[in-house]
Structures are given as structure tokens and as C-alpha cells.
Coordinates of C-alpha atoms and ligand atoms in Angstrom, one line a residue:
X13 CA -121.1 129.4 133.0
X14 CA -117.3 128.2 132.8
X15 CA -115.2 127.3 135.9
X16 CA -111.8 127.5 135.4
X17 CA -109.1 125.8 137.2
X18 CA -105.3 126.3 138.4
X19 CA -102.7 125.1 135.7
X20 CA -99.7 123.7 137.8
X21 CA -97.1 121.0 136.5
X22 CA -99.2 120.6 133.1
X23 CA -102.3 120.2 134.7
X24 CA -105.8 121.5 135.6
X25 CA -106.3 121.1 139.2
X26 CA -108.7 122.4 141.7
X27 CA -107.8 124.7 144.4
X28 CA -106.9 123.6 147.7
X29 CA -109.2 126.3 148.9
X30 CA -112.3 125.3 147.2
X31 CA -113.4 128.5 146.9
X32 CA -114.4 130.3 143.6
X33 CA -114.2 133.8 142.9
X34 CA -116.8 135.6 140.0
X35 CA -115.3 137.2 136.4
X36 CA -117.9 139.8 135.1
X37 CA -118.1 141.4 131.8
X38 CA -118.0 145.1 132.9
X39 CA -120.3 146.0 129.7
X40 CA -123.4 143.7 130.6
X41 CA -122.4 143.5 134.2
X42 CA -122.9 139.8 134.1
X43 CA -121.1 137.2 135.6
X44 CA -119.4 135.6 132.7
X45 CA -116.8 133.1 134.6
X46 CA -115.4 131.8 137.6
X47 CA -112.1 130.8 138.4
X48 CA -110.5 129.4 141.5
X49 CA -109.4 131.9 144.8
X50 CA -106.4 130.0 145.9
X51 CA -104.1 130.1 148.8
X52 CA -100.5 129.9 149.8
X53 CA -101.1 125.8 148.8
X54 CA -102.0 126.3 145.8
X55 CA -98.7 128.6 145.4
X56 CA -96.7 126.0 146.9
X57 CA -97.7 123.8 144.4
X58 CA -97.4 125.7 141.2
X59 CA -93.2 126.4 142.9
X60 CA -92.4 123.5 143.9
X61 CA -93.1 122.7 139.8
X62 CA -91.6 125.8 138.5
X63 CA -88.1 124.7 140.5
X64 CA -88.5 121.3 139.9
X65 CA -88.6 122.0 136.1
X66 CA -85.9 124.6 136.0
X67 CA -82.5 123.0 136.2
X68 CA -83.6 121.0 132.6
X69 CA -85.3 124.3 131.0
X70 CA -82.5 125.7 131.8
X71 CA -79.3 123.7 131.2
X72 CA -81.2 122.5 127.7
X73 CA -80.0 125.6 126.0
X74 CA -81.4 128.2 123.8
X75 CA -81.7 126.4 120.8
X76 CA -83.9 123.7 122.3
X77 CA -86.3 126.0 124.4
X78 CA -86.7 128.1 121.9
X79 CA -88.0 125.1 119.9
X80 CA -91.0 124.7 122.3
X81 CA -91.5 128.6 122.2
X82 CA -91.8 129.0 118.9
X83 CA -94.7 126.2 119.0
X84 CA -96.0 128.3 121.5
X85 CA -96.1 131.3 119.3
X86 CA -97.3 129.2 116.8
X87 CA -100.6 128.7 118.9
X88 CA -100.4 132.4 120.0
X89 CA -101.0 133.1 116.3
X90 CA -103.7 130.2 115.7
X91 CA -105.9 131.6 118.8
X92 CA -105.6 135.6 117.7
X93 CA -109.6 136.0 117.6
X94 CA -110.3 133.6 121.1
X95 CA -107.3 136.1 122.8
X96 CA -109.5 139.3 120.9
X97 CA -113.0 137.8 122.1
X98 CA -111.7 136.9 125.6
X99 CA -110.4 140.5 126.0
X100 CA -113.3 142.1 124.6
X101 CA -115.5 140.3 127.3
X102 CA -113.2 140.8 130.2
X103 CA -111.4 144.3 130.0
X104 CA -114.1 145.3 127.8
X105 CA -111.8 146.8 125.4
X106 CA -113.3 148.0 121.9
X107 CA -113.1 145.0 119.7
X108 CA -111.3 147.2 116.8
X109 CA -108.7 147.7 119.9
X110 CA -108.8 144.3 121.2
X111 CA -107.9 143.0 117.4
X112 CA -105.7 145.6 116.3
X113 CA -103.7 146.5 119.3
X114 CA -104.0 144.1 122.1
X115 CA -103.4 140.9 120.3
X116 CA -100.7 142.0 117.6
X117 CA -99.0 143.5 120.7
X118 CA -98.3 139.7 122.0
X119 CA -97.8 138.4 118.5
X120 CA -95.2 141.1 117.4
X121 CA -93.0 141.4 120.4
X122 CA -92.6 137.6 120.9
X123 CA -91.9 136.8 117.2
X124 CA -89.3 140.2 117.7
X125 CA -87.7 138.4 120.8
X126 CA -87.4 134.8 119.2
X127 CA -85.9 136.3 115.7
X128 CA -83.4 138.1 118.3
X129 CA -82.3 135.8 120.4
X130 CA -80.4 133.2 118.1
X131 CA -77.5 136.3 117.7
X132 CA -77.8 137.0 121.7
X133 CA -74.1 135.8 123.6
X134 CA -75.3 133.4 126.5
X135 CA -71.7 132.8 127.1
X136 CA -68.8 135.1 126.5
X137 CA -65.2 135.2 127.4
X138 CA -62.9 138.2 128.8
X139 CA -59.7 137.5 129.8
X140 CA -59.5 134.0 131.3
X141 CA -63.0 134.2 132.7
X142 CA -65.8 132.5 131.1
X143 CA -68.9 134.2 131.3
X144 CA -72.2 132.5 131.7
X145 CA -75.6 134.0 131.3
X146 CA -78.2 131.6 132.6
X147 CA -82.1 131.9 134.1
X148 CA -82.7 132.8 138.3
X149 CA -85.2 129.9 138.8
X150 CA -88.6 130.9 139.2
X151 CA -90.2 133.4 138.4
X152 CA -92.8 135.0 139.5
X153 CA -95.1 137.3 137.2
X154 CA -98.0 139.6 138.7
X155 CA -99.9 141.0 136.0
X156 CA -102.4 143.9 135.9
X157 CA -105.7 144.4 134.1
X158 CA -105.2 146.5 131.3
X159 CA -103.5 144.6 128.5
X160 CA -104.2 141.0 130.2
X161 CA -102.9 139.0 128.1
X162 CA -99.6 141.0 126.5
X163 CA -98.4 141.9 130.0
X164 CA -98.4 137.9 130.7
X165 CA -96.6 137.6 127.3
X166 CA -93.7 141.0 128.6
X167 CA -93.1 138.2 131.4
X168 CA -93.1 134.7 130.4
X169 CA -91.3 135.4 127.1
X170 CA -88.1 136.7 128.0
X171 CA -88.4 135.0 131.5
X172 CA -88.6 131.7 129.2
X173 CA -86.6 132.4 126.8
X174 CA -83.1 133.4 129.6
X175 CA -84.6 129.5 131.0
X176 CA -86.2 130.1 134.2
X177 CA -89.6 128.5 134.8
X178 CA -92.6 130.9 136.0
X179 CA -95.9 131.3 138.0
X180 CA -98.3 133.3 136.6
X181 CA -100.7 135.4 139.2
X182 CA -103.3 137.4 136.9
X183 CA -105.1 140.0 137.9
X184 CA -108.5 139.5 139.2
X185 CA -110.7 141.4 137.4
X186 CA -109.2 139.9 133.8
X187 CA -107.5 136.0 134.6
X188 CA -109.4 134.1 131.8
X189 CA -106.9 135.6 129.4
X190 CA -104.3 134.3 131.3
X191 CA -106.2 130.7 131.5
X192 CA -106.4 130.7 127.9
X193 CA -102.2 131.1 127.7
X194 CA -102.0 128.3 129.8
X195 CA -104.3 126.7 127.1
X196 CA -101.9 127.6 124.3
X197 CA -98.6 126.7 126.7
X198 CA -100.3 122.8 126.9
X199 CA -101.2 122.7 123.6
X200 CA -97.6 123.3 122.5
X201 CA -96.5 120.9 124.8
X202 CA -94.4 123.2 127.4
X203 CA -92.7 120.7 129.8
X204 CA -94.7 120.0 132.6
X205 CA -93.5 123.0 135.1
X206 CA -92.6 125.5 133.2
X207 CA -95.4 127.5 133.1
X208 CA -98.2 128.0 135.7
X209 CA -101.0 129.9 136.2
X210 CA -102.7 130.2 140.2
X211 CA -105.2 133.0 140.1
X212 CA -106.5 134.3 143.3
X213 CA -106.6 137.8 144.7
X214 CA -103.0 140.0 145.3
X215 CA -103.6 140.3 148.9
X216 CA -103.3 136.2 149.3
X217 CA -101.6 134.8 146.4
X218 CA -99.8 138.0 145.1
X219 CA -98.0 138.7 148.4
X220 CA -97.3 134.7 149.6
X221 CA -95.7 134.2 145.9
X222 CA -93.4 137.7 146.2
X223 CA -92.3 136.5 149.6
X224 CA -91.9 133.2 148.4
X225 CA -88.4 131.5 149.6
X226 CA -87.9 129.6 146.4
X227 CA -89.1 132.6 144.3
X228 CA -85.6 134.2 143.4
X229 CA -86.8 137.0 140.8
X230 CA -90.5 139.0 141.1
X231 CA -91.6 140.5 137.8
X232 CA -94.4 142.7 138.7
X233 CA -96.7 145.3 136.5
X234 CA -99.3 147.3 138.0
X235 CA -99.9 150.5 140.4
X236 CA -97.0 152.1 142.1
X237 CA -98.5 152.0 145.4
X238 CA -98.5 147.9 145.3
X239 CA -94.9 147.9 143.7
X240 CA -93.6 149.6 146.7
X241 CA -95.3 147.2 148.7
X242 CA -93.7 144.3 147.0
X243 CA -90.1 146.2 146.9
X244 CA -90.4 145.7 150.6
X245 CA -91.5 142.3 150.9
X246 CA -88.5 141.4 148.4
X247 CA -86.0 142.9 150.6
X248 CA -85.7 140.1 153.2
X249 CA -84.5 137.4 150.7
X250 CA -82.7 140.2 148.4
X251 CA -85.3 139.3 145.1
X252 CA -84.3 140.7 142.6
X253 CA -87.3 142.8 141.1
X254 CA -89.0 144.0 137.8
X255 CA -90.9 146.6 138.5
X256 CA -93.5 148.1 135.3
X257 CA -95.9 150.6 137.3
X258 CA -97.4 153.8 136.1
X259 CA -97.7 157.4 134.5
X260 CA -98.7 160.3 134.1
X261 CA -97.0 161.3 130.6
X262 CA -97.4 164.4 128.5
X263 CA -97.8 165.2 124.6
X264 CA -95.8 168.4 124.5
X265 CA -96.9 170.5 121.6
X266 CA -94.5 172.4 119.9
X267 CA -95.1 176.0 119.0
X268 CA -96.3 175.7 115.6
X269 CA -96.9 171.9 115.7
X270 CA -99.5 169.9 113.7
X271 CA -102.2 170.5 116.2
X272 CA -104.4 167.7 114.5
X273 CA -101.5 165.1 115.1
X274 CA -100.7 166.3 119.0
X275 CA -104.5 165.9 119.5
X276 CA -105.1 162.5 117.7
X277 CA -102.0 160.9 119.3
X278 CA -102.9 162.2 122.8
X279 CA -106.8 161.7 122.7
X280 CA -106.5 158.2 121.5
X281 CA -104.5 156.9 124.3
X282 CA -107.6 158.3 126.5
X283 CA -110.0 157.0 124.6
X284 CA -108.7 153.7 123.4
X285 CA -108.6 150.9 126.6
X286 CA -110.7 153.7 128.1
X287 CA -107.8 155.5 128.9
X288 CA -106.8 152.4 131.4
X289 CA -103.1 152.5 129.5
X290 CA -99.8 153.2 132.0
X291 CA -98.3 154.9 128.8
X292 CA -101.5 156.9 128.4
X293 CA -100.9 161.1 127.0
X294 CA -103.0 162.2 130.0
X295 CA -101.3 166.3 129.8
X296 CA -101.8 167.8 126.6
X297 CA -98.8 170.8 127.0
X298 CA -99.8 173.5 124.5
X299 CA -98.4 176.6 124.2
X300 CA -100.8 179.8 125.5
X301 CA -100.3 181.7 122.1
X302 CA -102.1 178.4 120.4
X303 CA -104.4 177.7 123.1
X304 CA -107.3 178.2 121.7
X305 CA -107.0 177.0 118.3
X306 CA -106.1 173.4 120.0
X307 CA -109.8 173.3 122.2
X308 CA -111.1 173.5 119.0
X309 CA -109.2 170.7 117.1
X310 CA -109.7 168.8 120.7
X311 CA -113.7 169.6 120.2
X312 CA -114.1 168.1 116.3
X313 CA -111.6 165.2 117.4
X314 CA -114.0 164.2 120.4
X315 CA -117.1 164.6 118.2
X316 CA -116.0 162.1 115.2
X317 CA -114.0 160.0 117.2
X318 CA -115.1 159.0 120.7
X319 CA -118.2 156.7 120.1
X320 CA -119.0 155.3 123.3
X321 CA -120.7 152.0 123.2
X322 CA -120.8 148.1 123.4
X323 CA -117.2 146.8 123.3
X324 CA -118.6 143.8 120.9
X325 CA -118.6 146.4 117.9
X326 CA -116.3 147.1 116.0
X327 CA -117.8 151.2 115.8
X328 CA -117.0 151.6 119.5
X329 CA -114.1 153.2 120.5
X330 CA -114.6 154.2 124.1
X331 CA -115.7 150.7 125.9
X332 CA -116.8 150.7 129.7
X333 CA -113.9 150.7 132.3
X334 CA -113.0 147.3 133.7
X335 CA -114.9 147.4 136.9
X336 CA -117.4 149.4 138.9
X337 CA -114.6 150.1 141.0
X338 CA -112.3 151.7 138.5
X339 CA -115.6 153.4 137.1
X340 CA -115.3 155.2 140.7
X341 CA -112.0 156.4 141.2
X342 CA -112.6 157.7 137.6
X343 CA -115.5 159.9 138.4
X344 CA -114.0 160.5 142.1
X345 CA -110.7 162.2 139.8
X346 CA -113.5 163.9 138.0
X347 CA -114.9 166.0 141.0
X348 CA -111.3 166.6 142.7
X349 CA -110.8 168.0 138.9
X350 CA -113.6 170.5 139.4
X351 CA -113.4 171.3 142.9
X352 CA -109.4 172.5 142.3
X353 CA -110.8 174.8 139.8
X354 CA -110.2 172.6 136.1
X355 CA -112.7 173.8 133.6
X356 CA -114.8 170.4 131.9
X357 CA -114.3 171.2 128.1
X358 CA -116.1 167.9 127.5
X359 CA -118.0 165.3 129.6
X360 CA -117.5 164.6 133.1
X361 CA -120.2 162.1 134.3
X362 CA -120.9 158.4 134.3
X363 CA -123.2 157.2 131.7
X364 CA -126.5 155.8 133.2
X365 CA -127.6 152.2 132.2
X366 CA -125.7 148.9 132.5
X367 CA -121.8 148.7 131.8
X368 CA -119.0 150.4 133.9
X369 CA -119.2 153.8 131.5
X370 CA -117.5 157.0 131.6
X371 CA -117.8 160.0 129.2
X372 CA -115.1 160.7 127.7
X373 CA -113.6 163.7 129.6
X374 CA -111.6 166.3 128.8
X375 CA -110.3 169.3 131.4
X376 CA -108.8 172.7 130.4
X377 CA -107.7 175.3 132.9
X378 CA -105.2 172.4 134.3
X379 CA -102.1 173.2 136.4
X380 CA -99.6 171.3 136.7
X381 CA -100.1 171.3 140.5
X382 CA -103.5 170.0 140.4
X383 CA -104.1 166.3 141.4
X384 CA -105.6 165.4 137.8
X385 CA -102.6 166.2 136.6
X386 CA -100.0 164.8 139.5
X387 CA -101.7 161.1 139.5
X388 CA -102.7 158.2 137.0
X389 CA -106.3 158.8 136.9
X390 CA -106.6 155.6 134.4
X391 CA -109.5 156.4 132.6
X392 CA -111.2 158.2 129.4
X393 CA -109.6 161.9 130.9
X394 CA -106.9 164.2 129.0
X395 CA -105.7 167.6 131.0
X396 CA -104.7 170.3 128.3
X397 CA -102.1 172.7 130.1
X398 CA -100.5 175.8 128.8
X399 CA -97.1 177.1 128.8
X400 CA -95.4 179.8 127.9
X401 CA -91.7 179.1 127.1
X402 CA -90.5 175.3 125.9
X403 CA -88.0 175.2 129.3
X404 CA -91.2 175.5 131.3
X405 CA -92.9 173.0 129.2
X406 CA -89.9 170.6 129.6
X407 CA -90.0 171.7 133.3
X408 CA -93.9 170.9 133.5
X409 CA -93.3 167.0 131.8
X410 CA -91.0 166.0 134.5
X411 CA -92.4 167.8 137.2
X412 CA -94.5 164.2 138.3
X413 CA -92.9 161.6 140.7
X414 CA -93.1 159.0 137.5
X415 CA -91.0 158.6 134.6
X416 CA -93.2 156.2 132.3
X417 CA -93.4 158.0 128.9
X418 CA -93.9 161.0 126.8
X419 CA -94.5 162.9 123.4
X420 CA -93.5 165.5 121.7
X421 CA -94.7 166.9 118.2
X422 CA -93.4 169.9 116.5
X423 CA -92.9 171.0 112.9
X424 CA -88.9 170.4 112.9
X425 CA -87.8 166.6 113.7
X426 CA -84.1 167.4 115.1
X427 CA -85.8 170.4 117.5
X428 CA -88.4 167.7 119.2
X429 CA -85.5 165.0 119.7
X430 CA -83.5 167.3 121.4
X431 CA -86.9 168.6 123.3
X432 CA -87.2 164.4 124.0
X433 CA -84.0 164.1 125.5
X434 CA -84.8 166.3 128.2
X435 CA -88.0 164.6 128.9
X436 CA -87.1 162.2 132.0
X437 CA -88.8 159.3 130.6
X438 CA -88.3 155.4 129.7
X439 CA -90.0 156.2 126.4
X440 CA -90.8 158.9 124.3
X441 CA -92.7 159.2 120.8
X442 CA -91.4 161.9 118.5
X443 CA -94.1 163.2 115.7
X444 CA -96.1 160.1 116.2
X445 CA -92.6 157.4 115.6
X446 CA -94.0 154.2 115.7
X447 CA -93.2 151.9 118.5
X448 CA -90.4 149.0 117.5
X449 CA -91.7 145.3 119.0
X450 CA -87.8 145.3 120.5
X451 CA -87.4 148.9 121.7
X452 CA -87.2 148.3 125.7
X453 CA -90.2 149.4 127.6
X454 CA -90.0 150.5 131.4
X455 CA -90.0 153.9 133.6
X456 CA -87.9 156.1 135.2
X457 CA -88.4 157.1 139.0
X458 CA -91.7 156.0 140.3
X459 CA -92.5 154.5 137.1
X460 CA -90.6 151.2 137.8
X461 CA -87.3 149.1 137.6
X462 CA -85.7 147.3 134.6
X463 CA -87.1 146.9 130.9
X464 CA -89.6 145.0 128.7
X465 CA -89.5 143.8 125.6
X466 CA -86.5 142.4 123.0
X467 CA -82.9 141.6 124.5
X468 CA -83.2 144.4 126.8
X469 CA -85.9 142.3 128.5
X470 CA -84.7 139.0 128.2
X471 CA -81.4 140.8 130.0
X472 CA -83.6 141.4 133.0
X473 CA -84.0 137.7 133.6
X474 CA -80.4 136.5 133.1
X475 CA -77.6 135.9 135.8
X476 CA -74.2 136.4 135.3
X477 CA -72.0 134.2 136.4
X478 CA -68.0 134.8 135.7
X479 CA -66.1 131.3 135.5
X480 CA -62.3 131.8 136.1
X481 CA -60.1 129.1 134.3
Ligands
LIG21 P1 -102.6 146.7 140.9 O1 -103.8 146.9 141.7 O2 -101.3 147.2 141.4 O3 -102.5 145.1 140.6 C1 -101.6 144.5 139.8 C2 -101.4 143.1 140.2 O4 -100.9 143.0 141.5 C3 -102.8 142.3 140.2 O5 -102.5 141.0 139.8 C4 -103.1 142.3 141.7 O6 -104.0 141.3 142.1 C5 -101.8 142.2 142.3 N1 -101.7 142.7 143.7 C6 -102.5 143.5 144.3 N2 -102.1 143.7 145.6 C7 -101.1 142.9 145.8 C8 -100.2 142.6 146.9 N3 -100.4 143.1 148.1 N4 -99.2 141.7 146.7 C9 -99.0 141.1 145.5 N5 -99.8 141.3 144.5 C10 -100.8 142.2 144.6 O7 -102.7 147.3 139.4 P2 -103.9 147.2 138.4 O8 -105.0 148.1 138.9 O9 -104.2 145.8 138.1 O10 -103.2 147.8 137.1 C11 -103.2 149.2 136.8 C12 -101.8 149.7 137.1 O11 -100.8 149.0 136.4 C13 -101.6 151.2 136.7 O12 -101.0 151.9 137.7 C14 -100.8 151.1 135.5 O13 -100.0 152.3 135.2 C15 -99.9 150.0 135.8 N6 -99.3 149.4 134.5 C16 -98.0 149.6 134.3 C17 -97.5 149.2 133.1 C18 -96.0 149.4 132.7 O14 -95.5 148.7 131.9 N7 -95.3 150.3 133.4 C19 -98.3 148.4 132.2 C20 -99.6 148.2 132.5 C21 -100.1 148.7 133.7 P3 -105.6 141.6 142.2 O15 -106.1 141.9 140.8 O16 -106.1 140.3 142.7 O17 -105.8 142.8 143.1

């Protein structure tokens, strides 16, 4: 079995703590890894790099770092199946996913942000005042689970890129992928304190590093409930804060949409990751005149395309969810679902044997007002609701205290963008658009603060400072 170790200042180094916590393949329930549980001197540590390395990341201009970040794409690209297998053994995310999504994810949107950012102004001039763009100092990036590697890569690129340094805190259940990027950032020869990793749980190393003095900017993805935890903790030392928490988005079927298109789009962002996607389709809206026909383009969908199974082949789509844990709070959703009076149209249980599994699960008879369709449930469940006018569907998508994303299909393009701009959402896919690597990411109301990917994101990280001469 592998131990891993803290990266801080270019190198591998033990914990102060000594202590070790266990990584576990959520398919074979094995232990698979362990890697260090550090403590606040651990975080120290990997700070006290990150600032010591940050006034010569970032006065070296863009030019030169982005020299040493295109070697590090360069080793992104050379390790795509070790980023696939790591992901496939600690999400346990479909390997067809894993190599088709999860890694091209990372690959596409850094290459999009480094082609970008030759043209972006870093200084500009109005009036008599020079104005400089120019990185915070260190940052520090809390990652979640469910893409574990790309959501390290929504960080440190842009945070790299406007020249502040970082310290990477991964999340528990999934930190090897975040190990292996610290692999590729010393292969390409980062300077020594520009990028760390310190993995250890959110309670200890999570909330010492957000408090941190020396910790200017906290760039944070996960739950809202531990975003609004760290909101406070910022507020003390005035952090500035990225927030990326999570959803509850629809797919709003127009009357007279392509019902096979609203179902594939919707179903697969429940049943690929096992639903455990922020951006997930978790409402199907469909209107009451069509309700029928769409259970029964939902019922063939599930049957020809929801094969549960090992996440080491490449015929699974629906993988086991990360963690017994999150294999709970599935299957607790499940029964609040039933008990509030949802109708099960398909599945609904655990799937006995070893591996986290959960059928895939789809509810009908859903209100709006019910919990499975108020909170991110995070797993392999879609709610289909019905509606009867298009103001109370658009009325129904933004009745949710998040703002993450949306959908809308119908049969004429210009009527759905107009629906889309009513939808109170960061993002939102129109007949199935496909998702530009630079189009910003990031959520209104309780879906977060600020934007991901592109120059939008790299903007996130910049100061501005205004030079009168
Ligand atoms: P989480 O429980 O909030 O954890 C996220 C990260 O925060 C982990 O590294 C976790 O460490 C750490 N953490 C936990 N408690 C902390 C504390 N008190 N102080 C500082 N850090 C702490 O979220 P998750 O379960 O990993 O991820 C799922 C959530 O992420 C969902 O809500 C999803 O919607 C959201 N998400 C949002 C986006 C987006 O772009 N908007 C993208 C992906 C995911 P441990 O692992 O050690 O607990």
C-alpha cells in the first residue's frame, strides 16, 4: 500500500503530526492508500513557502510564469490515463467518465486559459493613473470530492497564472489526485513554493488555513453549509473569498420539446459521477399535458443506459458513490422522498454486496416544495415535476435558495433563450449547447461567489492597484 506525503517548498515531507489517515476505493471497499493527517504545522509550513515564493512568481511577469505553466500542462497532458486510473479508484467514477470528462475537463480549460491570457491587460492606463493588476499572495484552495482533480486545476490555474503562490487542501475522501498534481507541478519544475499540497481533514487543516493570517484570498468549492462557515471565519481579516458551492438545477422542458434530448441531458448528469455533480439536472420540469409520454422516454432511457457496475469498465455508467457515507444521505433523501408522498418510478434502494452502490433513482409526483426537490441530494436521483404554464415553470426553477445552473430544451432556439434569461442561474444550457472551456463557471445566491474558468477566473485572483503619476 502507498503512503503519501505533504508536498511543501518542492518537497515530500512527513507530517508534523505523524499520523496517517486511510484512502478507500469506494467499489472494493479496500483501503487503497494513505496519506498524511496534518495539523496547523504542517499549514504553517506549506505558507510560510507559498509567501516566501510569491513576491518573485509574481513580479516575474506573465510571460515568464506562463513558461513554467505551460510545462506543467505539458505533464497534465503526458499523465491523462494515471489522472483517469487515479480517479477511477478514488471517486469511483465510470472509467468511460473518468477518461472522457474528468480528465479533458483539466486539459481543455487550462490550455483555454494559457491561449487567453497572452491578449489579457495586466497593466492599463486611464487618465494619469496606471493601473496594475497583480496576484493577493497566497492562496488557499479547498477542494471537494467530486471532480478531484479539475477543481484543483479551477484553482491553481488562474490563481497561478494572476502570480499568487497556493496551498492546496484536498478533500479527504479523494487527495491522491491531488498528490499526483503535485507530481506533475515537480516534474515541470514549479519554483520551490509555488505550489503545495497539505492534506488532512476540513475540520483541522481546512479551517486553520481559511483563518490563516498570511492567507489573503480563500478559494473554496464544496457544500454550502461549509462555505458559510468559512465566509465567517474570513470576515475577521476581510479575505477575500471564492466561493463554488452547490445546486439544485432544473431541465425545463418546453411544451413540444424533443423529449428524448430533455431526458438524455438531464438523466446523464444523475447518472454519470453518480449524480455527485454540483451542476447536476436534478428537476426534470415537464409540462402536465406531456406528462406522460416523458415517464415513458425516462423508462427506455433508464433501461439502455444506466448499467450499474465496476467503475474499472468502460460498460459502466453508474459507478458506486464516493463513500459509505454519501451512500447514506443518498438513501436517507430516498425515504424523506417517499414519506412526503413522491411516487419511485424507478429504483430506490442500495444495491447489496461490496461498493458504495445506489440504484439509480428516479421520483415522479415531485413538488416543488418537497425536500428532494429544495436540497442537493448528490446522488444517482432525478425529480420529474409538472407544470402547467411556462411562468410557473420559470417560477418553479428559481424557487430554490441556489443559483448554480439550469436547462432548458424546446423546439424554437430564440423562445428557450429568452425562457434562460429568466432562469436565476450562473449557467444555463440551451438545447443541449455545449459548454465553452472559457465560459465562466460559478452560482448565483447560495450557489457561491465569483467565477471559474478563462479570464473571468483568472480576474477573481487579481488586485487592482491604481498608480497616480
Ligand atoms: P464539503 O464537505 O463542503 O467539503 C469540501 C472541502 O472542504 C473538503 O476539502 C473538506 O475537507 C473541506 N472542509 C470541510 N469542513 C471544513 C471546515 N470546517 N473548514 C474548512 N474546510 C472544510 O463538500 P464535499 O462533500 O467535498 O463536496 C460536495 C459539495 O461540493 C456539493 O455541495 C457540491 O455541489 C459542491 N460543489 C460545487 C461546485 C461548484 O463549482 N459550484 C463544484 C463541485 C462541487 P474534508 O474532505 O476533509 O471534509
Amino acid at each position: 500500500m502507498k503512503i503519501y506525503q505533504n508536498y511543501i517548498n518542492g518537497e515530500w515531507v512527513d507530517s508534523a503530526s505523524g499520523e496517517f489517515s486511510d484512502v478507500i476505493n469506494p467499489a472494493t471497499e479496500e483501503v487503497i492508500a494513505q496519506v498524511t493527517s496534518s495539523n496547523e504545522a504542517d499549514v504553517d509550513a506549506a505558507v510560510e513557502a507559498a509567501n516566501a515564493a510569491f513576491p518573485e512568481w509574481n513580479e516575474m511577469g506573465i510571460e515568464a510564469r506562463k513558461l513554467h505553466l505551460e510545462r506543467l500542462y505539458d505533464k497534465m497532458v503526458e499523465y491523462q490515463q494515471e489522472i483517469a486510473n487515479t480517479i477511477v479508484e478514488e471517486l469511483g467514477a465510470s472509467r468511460t467518465f473518468s477518461e472522457k470528462a474528468h480528465v479533458p475537463l483539466s486539459v481543455n480549460e487550462m490550455r483555454a486559459t494559457l491561449d487567453d491570457i497572452s491578449d489579457f491587460k495586466f497593466i492599463d492606463q486611464i487618465d494619469n493613473a496606471i493601473i496594475q493588476k497583480e496576484g493577493f499572495g497566497v492562496v488557499a484552495c479547498i477542494t471537494p470530492w467530486n471532480y478531484p482533480f479539475n477543481q484543483i486545476q479551477r484553482k491553481v490555474t488562474p490563481a497561478l497564472v494572476a502570480g499568487n503562490t497556493v496551498v492546496v487542501k484536498p478533500a479527504s475522501d479523494t487527495p491522491i489526485s491531488a498528490i499526483l498534481y503535485a507530481k506533475l507541478a515537480d516534474e515541470a519544475g514549479l519554483p520551490k513554493g509555488v505550489f503545495n499540497v497539505v492534506t488532512g481533514s476540513g475540520g483541522t487543516v481546512g479551517d486553520y488555513l481559511a483563518g490563516h493570517k498570511d492567507v489573503p484570498l480563500i478559494s473554496f468549492t464544496g457544500s454550502t453549509e461549509v462555505g458559510r462557515g468559512l465566509y465567517e471565519k474570513a470576515s475577521p481579516t476581510i479575505k477575500k473569498m471564492i466561493l463554488e458551492l452547490g445546486g439544485k438545477s432544473v431541465m425545463l422542458g418546453l411544451p413540444g420539446a424533443d423529449k428524448f434530448k430533455a431526458v438524455k441531458q438531464a438523466a446523464d448528469t444523475v447518472l454519470n459521477n453518480q449524480g455527485q455533480t454540483c451542476a447536476a439536472l436534478t428537476r426534470l420540469l415537464v409540462p402536465e399535458s406531456e406528462y406522460d409520454e416523458y415517464l415513458e422516454v425516462i423508462k427506455d432511457y433508464y433501461a439502455n443506459n444506466a448499467a450499474v457496475g465496476s467503475p474499472d469498465s468502460h460498460d459502466t455508467k453508474v459507478g458506486p458513490m464516493v463513500s459509505k457515507r454519501q451512500m447514506e444521505t443518498v438513501l436517507e433523501y430516498i425515504e424523506k422522498g417517499k414519506a412526503e408522498g413522491a411516487e419511485l418510478l424507478i429504483g430506490g434502494n442500495a444495491i447489496e454486496g461490496t461498493g458504495y452502490y445506489v440504484e439509480p433513482t428516479v421520483f415522479v409526483d415531485v413538488t416543488n416544495d418537497m425536500t428532494i426537490a429544495q436540497e442537493e441530494i448528490f446522488g444517482p436521483v432525478l425529480s420529474v415535476i409538472k407544470y402547467k404554464t411556462v411562468e410557473e415553470a420559470i417560477d418553479i426553477a428559481n424557487d430554490t435558495p441556489f443559483g448554480l445552473s439550469g436547462a432548458v430544451t424546446g423546439p424554437d432556439r430564440n423562445e428557450a433563450i429568452k425562457v434562460a434569461k429568466k432562469i436565476r442561474t450562473g449557467n444555463v444550457y440551451v438545447n443541449q449547447g455545449a459548454r465553452s472551456p472559457r465560459a465562466p463557471f460559478g452560482g448565483y445566491k447560495e450557489s457561491g461567489l465569483g467565477r471559474e474558468n478563462g479570464l473571468y477566473g483568472v480576474e477573481d485572483y487579481l488586485e487592482i492597484k491604481a498608480i497616480m503619476a
